[in-house]
CSV table of C-alpha atoms in Angstrom, one decimal:
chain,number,residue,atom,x,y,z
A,1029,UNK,CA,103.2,98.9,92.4
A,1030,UNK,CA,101.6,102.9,92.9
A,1031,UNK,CA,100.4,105.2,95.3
A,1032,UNK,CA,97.7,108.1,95.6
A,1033,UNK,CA,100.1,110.9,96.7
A,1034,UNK,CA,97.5,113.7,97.7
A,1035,UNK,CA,98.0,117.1,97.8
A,1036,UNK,CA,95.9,118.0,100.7
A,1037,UNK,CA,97.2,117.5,104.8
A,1038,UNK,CA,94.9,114.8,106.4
A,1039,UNK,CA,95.2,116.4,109.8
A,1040,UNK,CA,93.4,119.9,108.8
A,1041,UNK,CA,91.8,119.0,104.9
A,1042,UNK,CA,93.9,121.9,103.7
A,1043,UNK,CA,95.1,122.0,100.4
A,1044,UNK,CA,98.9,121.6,100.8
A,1045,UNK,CA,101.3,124.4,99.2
A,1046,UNK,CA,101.8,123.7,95.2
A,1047,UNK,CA,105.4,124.4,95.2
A,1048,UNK,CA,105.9,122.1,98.1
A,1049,UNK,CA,103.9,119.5,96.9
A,1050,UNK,CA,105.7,119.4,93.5
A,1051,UNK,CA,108.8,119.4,94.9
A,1052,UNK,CA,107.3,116.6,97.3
A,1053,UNK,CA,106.8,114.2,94.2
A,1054,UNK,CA,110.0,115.2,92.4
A,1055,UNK,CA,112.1,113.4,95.3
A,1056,UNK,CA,109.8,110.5,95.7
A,1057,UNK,CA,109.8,109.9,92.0
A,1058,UNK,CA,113.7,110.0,92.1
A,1059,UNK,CA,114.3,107.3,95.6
A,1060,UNK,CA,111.3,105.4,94.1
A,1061,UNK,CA,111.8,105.0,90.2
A,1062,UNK,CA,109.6,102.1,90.0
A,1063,UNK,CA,106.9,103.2,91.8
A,1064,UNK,CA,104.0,104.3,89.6
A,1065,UNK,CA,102.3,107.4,91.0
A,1066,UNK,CA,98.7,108.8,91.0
A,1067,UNK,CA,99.6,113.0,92.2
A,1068,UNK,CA,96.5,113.3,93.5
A,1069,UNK,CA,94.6,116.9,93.1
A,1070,UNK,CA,92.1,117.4,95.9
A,1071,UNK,CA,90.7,120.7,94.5
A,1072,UNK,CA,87.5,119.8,93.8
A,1073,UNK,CA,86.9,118.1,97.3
A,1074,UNK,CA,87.4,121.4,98.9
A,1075,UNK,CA,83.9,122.6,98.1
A,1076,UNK,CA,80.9,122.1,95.9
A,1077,UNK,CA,81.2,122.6,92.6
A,1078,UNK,CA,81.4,121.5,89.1
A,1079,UNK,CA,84.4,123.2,87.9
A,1080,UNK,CA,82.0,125.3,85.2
A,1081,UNK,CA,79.4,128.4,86.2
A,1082,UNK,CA,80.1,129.9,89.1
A,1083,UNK,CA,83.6,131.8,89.2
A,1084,UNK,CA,84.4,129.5,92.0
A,1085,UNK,CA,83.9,126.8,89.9
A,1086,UNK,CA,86.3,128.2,87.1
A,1087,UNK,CA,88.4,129.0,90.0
A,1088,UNK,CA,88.5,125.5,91.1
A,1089,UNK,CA,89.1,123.8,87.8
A,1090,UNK,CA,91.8,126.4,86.9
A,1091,UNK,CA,93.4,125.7,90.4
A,1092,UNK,CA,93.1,121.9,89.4
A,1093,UNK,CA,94.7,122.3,86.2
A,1094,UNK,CA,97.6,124.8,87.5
A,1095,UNK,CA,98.2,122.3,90.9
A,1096,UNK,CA,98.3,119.0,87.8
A,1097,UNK,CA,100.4,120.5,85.6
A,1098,UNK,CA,103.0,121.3,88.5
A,1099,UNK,CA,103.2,117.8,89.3
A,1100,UNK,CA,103.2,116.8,85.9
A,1101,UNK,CA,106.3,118.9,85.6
A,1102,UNK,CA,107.7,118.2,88.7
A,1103,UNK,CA,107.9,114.2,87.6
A,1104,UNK,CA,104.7,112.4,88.0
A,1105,UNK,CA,103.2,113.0,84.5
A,1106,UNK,CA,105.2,110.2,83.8
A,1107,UNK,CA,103.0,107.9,85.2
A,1108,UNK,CA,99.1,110.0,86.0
A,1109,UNK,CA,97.8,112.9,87.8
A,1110,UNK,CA,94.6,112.0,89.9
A,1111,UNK,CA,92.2,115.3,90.1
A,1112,UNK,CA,89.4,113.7,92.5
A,1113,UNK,CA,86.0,114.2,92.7
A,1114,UNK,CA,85.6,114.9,89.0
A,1115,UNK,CA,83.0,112.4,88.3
A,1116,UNK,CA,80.7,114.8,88.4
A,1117,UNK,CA,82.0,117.2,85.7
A,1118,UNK,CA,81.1,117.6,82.0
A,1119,UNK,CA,82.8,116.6,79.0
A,1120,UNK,CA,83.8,119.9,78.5
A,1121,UNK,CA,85.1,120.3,82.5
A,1122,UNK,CA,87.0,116.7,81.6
A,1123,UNK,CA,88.6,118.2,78.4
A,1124,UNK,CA,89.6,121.1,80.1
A,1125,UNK,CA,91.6,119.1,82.7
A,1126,UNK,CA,93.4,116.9,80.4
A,1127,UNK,CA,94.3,119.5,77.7
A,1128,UNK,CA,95.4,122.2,80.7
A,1129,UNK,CA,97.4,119.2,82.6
A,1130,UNK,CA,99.2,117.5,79.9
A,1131,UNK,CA,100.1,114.4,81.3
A,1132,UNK,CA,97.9,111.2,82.2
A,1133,UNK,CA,94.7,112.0,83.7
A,1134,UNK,CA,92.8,109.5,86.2
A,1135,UNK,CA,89.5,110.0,86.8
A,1136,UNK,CA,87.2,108.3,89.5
A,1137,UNK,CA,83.9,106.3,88.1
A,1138,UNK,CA,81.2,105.9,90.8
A,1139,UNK,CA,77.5,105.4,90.4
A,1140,UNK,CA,75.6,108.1,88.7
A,1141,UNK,CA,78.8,109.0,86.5
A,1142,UNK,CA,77.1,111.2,83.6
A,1143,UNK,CA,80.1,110.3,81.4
A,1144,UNK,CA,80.3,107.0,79.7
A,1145,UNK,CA,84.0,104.9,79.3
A,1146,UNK,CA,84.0,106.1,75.6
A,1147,UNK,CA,82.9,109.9,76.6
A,1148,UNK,CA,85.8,109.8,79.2
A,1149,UNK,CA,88.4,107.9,76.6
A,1150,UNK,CA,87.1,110.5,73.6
A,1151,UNK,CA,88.0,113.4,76.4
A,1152,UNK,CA,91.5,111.9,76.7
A,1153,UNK,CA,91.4,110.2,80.2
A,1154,UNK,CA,94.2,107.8,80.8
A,1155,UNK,CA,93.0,105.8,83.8
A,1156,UNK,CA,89.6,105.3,85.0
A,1157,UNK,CA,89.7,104.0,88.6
A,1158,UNK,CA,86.5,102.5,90.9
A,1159,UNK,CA,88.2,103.7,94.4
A,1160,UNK,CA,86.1,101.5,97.0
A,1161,UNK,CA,82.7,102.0,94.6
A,1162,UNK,CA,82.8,98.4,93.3
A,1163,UNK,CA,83.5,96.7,96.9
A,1164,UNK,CA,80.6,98.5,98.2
A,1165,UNK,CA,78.4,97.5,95.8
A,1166,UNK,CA,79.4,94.0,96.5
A,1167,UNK,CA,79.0,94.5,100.4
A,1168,UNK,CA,75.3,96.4,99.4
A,1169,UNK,CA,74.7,92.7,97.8
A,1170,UNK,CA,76.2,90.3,99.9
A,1171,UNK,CA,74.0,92.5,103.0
A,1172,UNK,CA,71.0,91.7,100.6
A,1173,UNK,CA,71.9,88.3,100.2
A,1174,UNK,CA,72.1,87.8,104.1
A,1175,UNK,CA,68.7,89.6,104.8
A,1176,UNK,CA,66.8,87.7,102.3
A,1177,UNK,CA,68.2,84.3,104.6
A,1178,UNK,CA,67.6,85.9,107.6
A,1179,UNK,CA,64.2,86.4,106.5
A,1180,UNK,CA,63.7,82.7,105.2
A,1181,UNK,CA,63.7,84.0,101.2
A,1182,UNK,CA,65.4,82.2,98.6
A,1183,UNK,CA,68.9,84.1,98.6
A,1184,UNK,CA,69.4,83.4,94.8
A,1185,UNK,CA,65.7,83.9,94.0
A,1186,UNK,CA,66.0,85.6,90.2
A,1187,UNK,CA,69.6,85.0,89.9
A,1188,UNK,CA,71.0,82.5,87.6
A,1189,UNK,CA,74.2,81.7,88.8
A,1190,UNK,CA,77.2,80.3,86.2
């Protein structure tokens, strides 16, 4: 069993403090042992960016790495720490995280994810996680299923199914 344990308050979006969140994840790694966790880093959702270019990006990705390796050291890098909203970065970007963390990395794989599973394994991602991506796909399907027999098509028209 796991959780996402994110480091940003979901009453105001901000980014909670680093110290408290480490400390945060040290005690629920001790009552909860068994619990695997994913210390999630919700830099990169605070604003654009790609974690490369701007100074804000570098910014970003250096707070991303500093926030990861806190919790890392704090006890979750045991099991993986989650930076979201990475999908969008380079190789490089990716490297960076991993090699600056030091512990498991998760990454999130959406569509339009311009690293493959073997560009995101060579980079040294642990975890690779689909979030809600595949089940709306398969809603976006099943709704085009539906339409085409609402509108008197052949559902399966082009599909083989077996």
């Amino acid at each position: 069993m796991g959780c996402n344990l994110e480091d940003s308050d979901p009453c105001t979006g901000h980014l909670v403090d680093v110290r408290e969140q480490a400390d945060f994840l040290a005690a629920f790694q001790q009552a909860a042992p068994d619990v695997v966790i994913n210390a999630r880093v919700d830099t990169f959702p605070q604003g654009a960016g790609s974690g490369e270019g701007t100074e804000a990006d570098v910014s970003r990705l250096a707070e991303a790495v500093a926030r990861g390796r806190a919790y890392a050291d704090a006890g979750a890098g045991a099991d993986c720490v989650y930076p979201i909203s990475v999908s969008g970065l380079s190789d490089q970007a990716v490297r960076s995280l991993v090699a600056g963390i030091g512990a498991p990395v998760n990454v999130a794989y959406g569509p339009g994810n311009p690293l493959s599973f073997e560009e995101l394994a060579a980079a040294g991602v642990a975890r690779v996680t689909f979030g809600p991506s595949l089940f709306i796909a398969v809603q976006q399907h099943l709704a085009g299923l539906v339409e085409a027999i609402r509108e008197g098509r052949d559902p399966y028209a082009g599909t083989a199914l077996g």
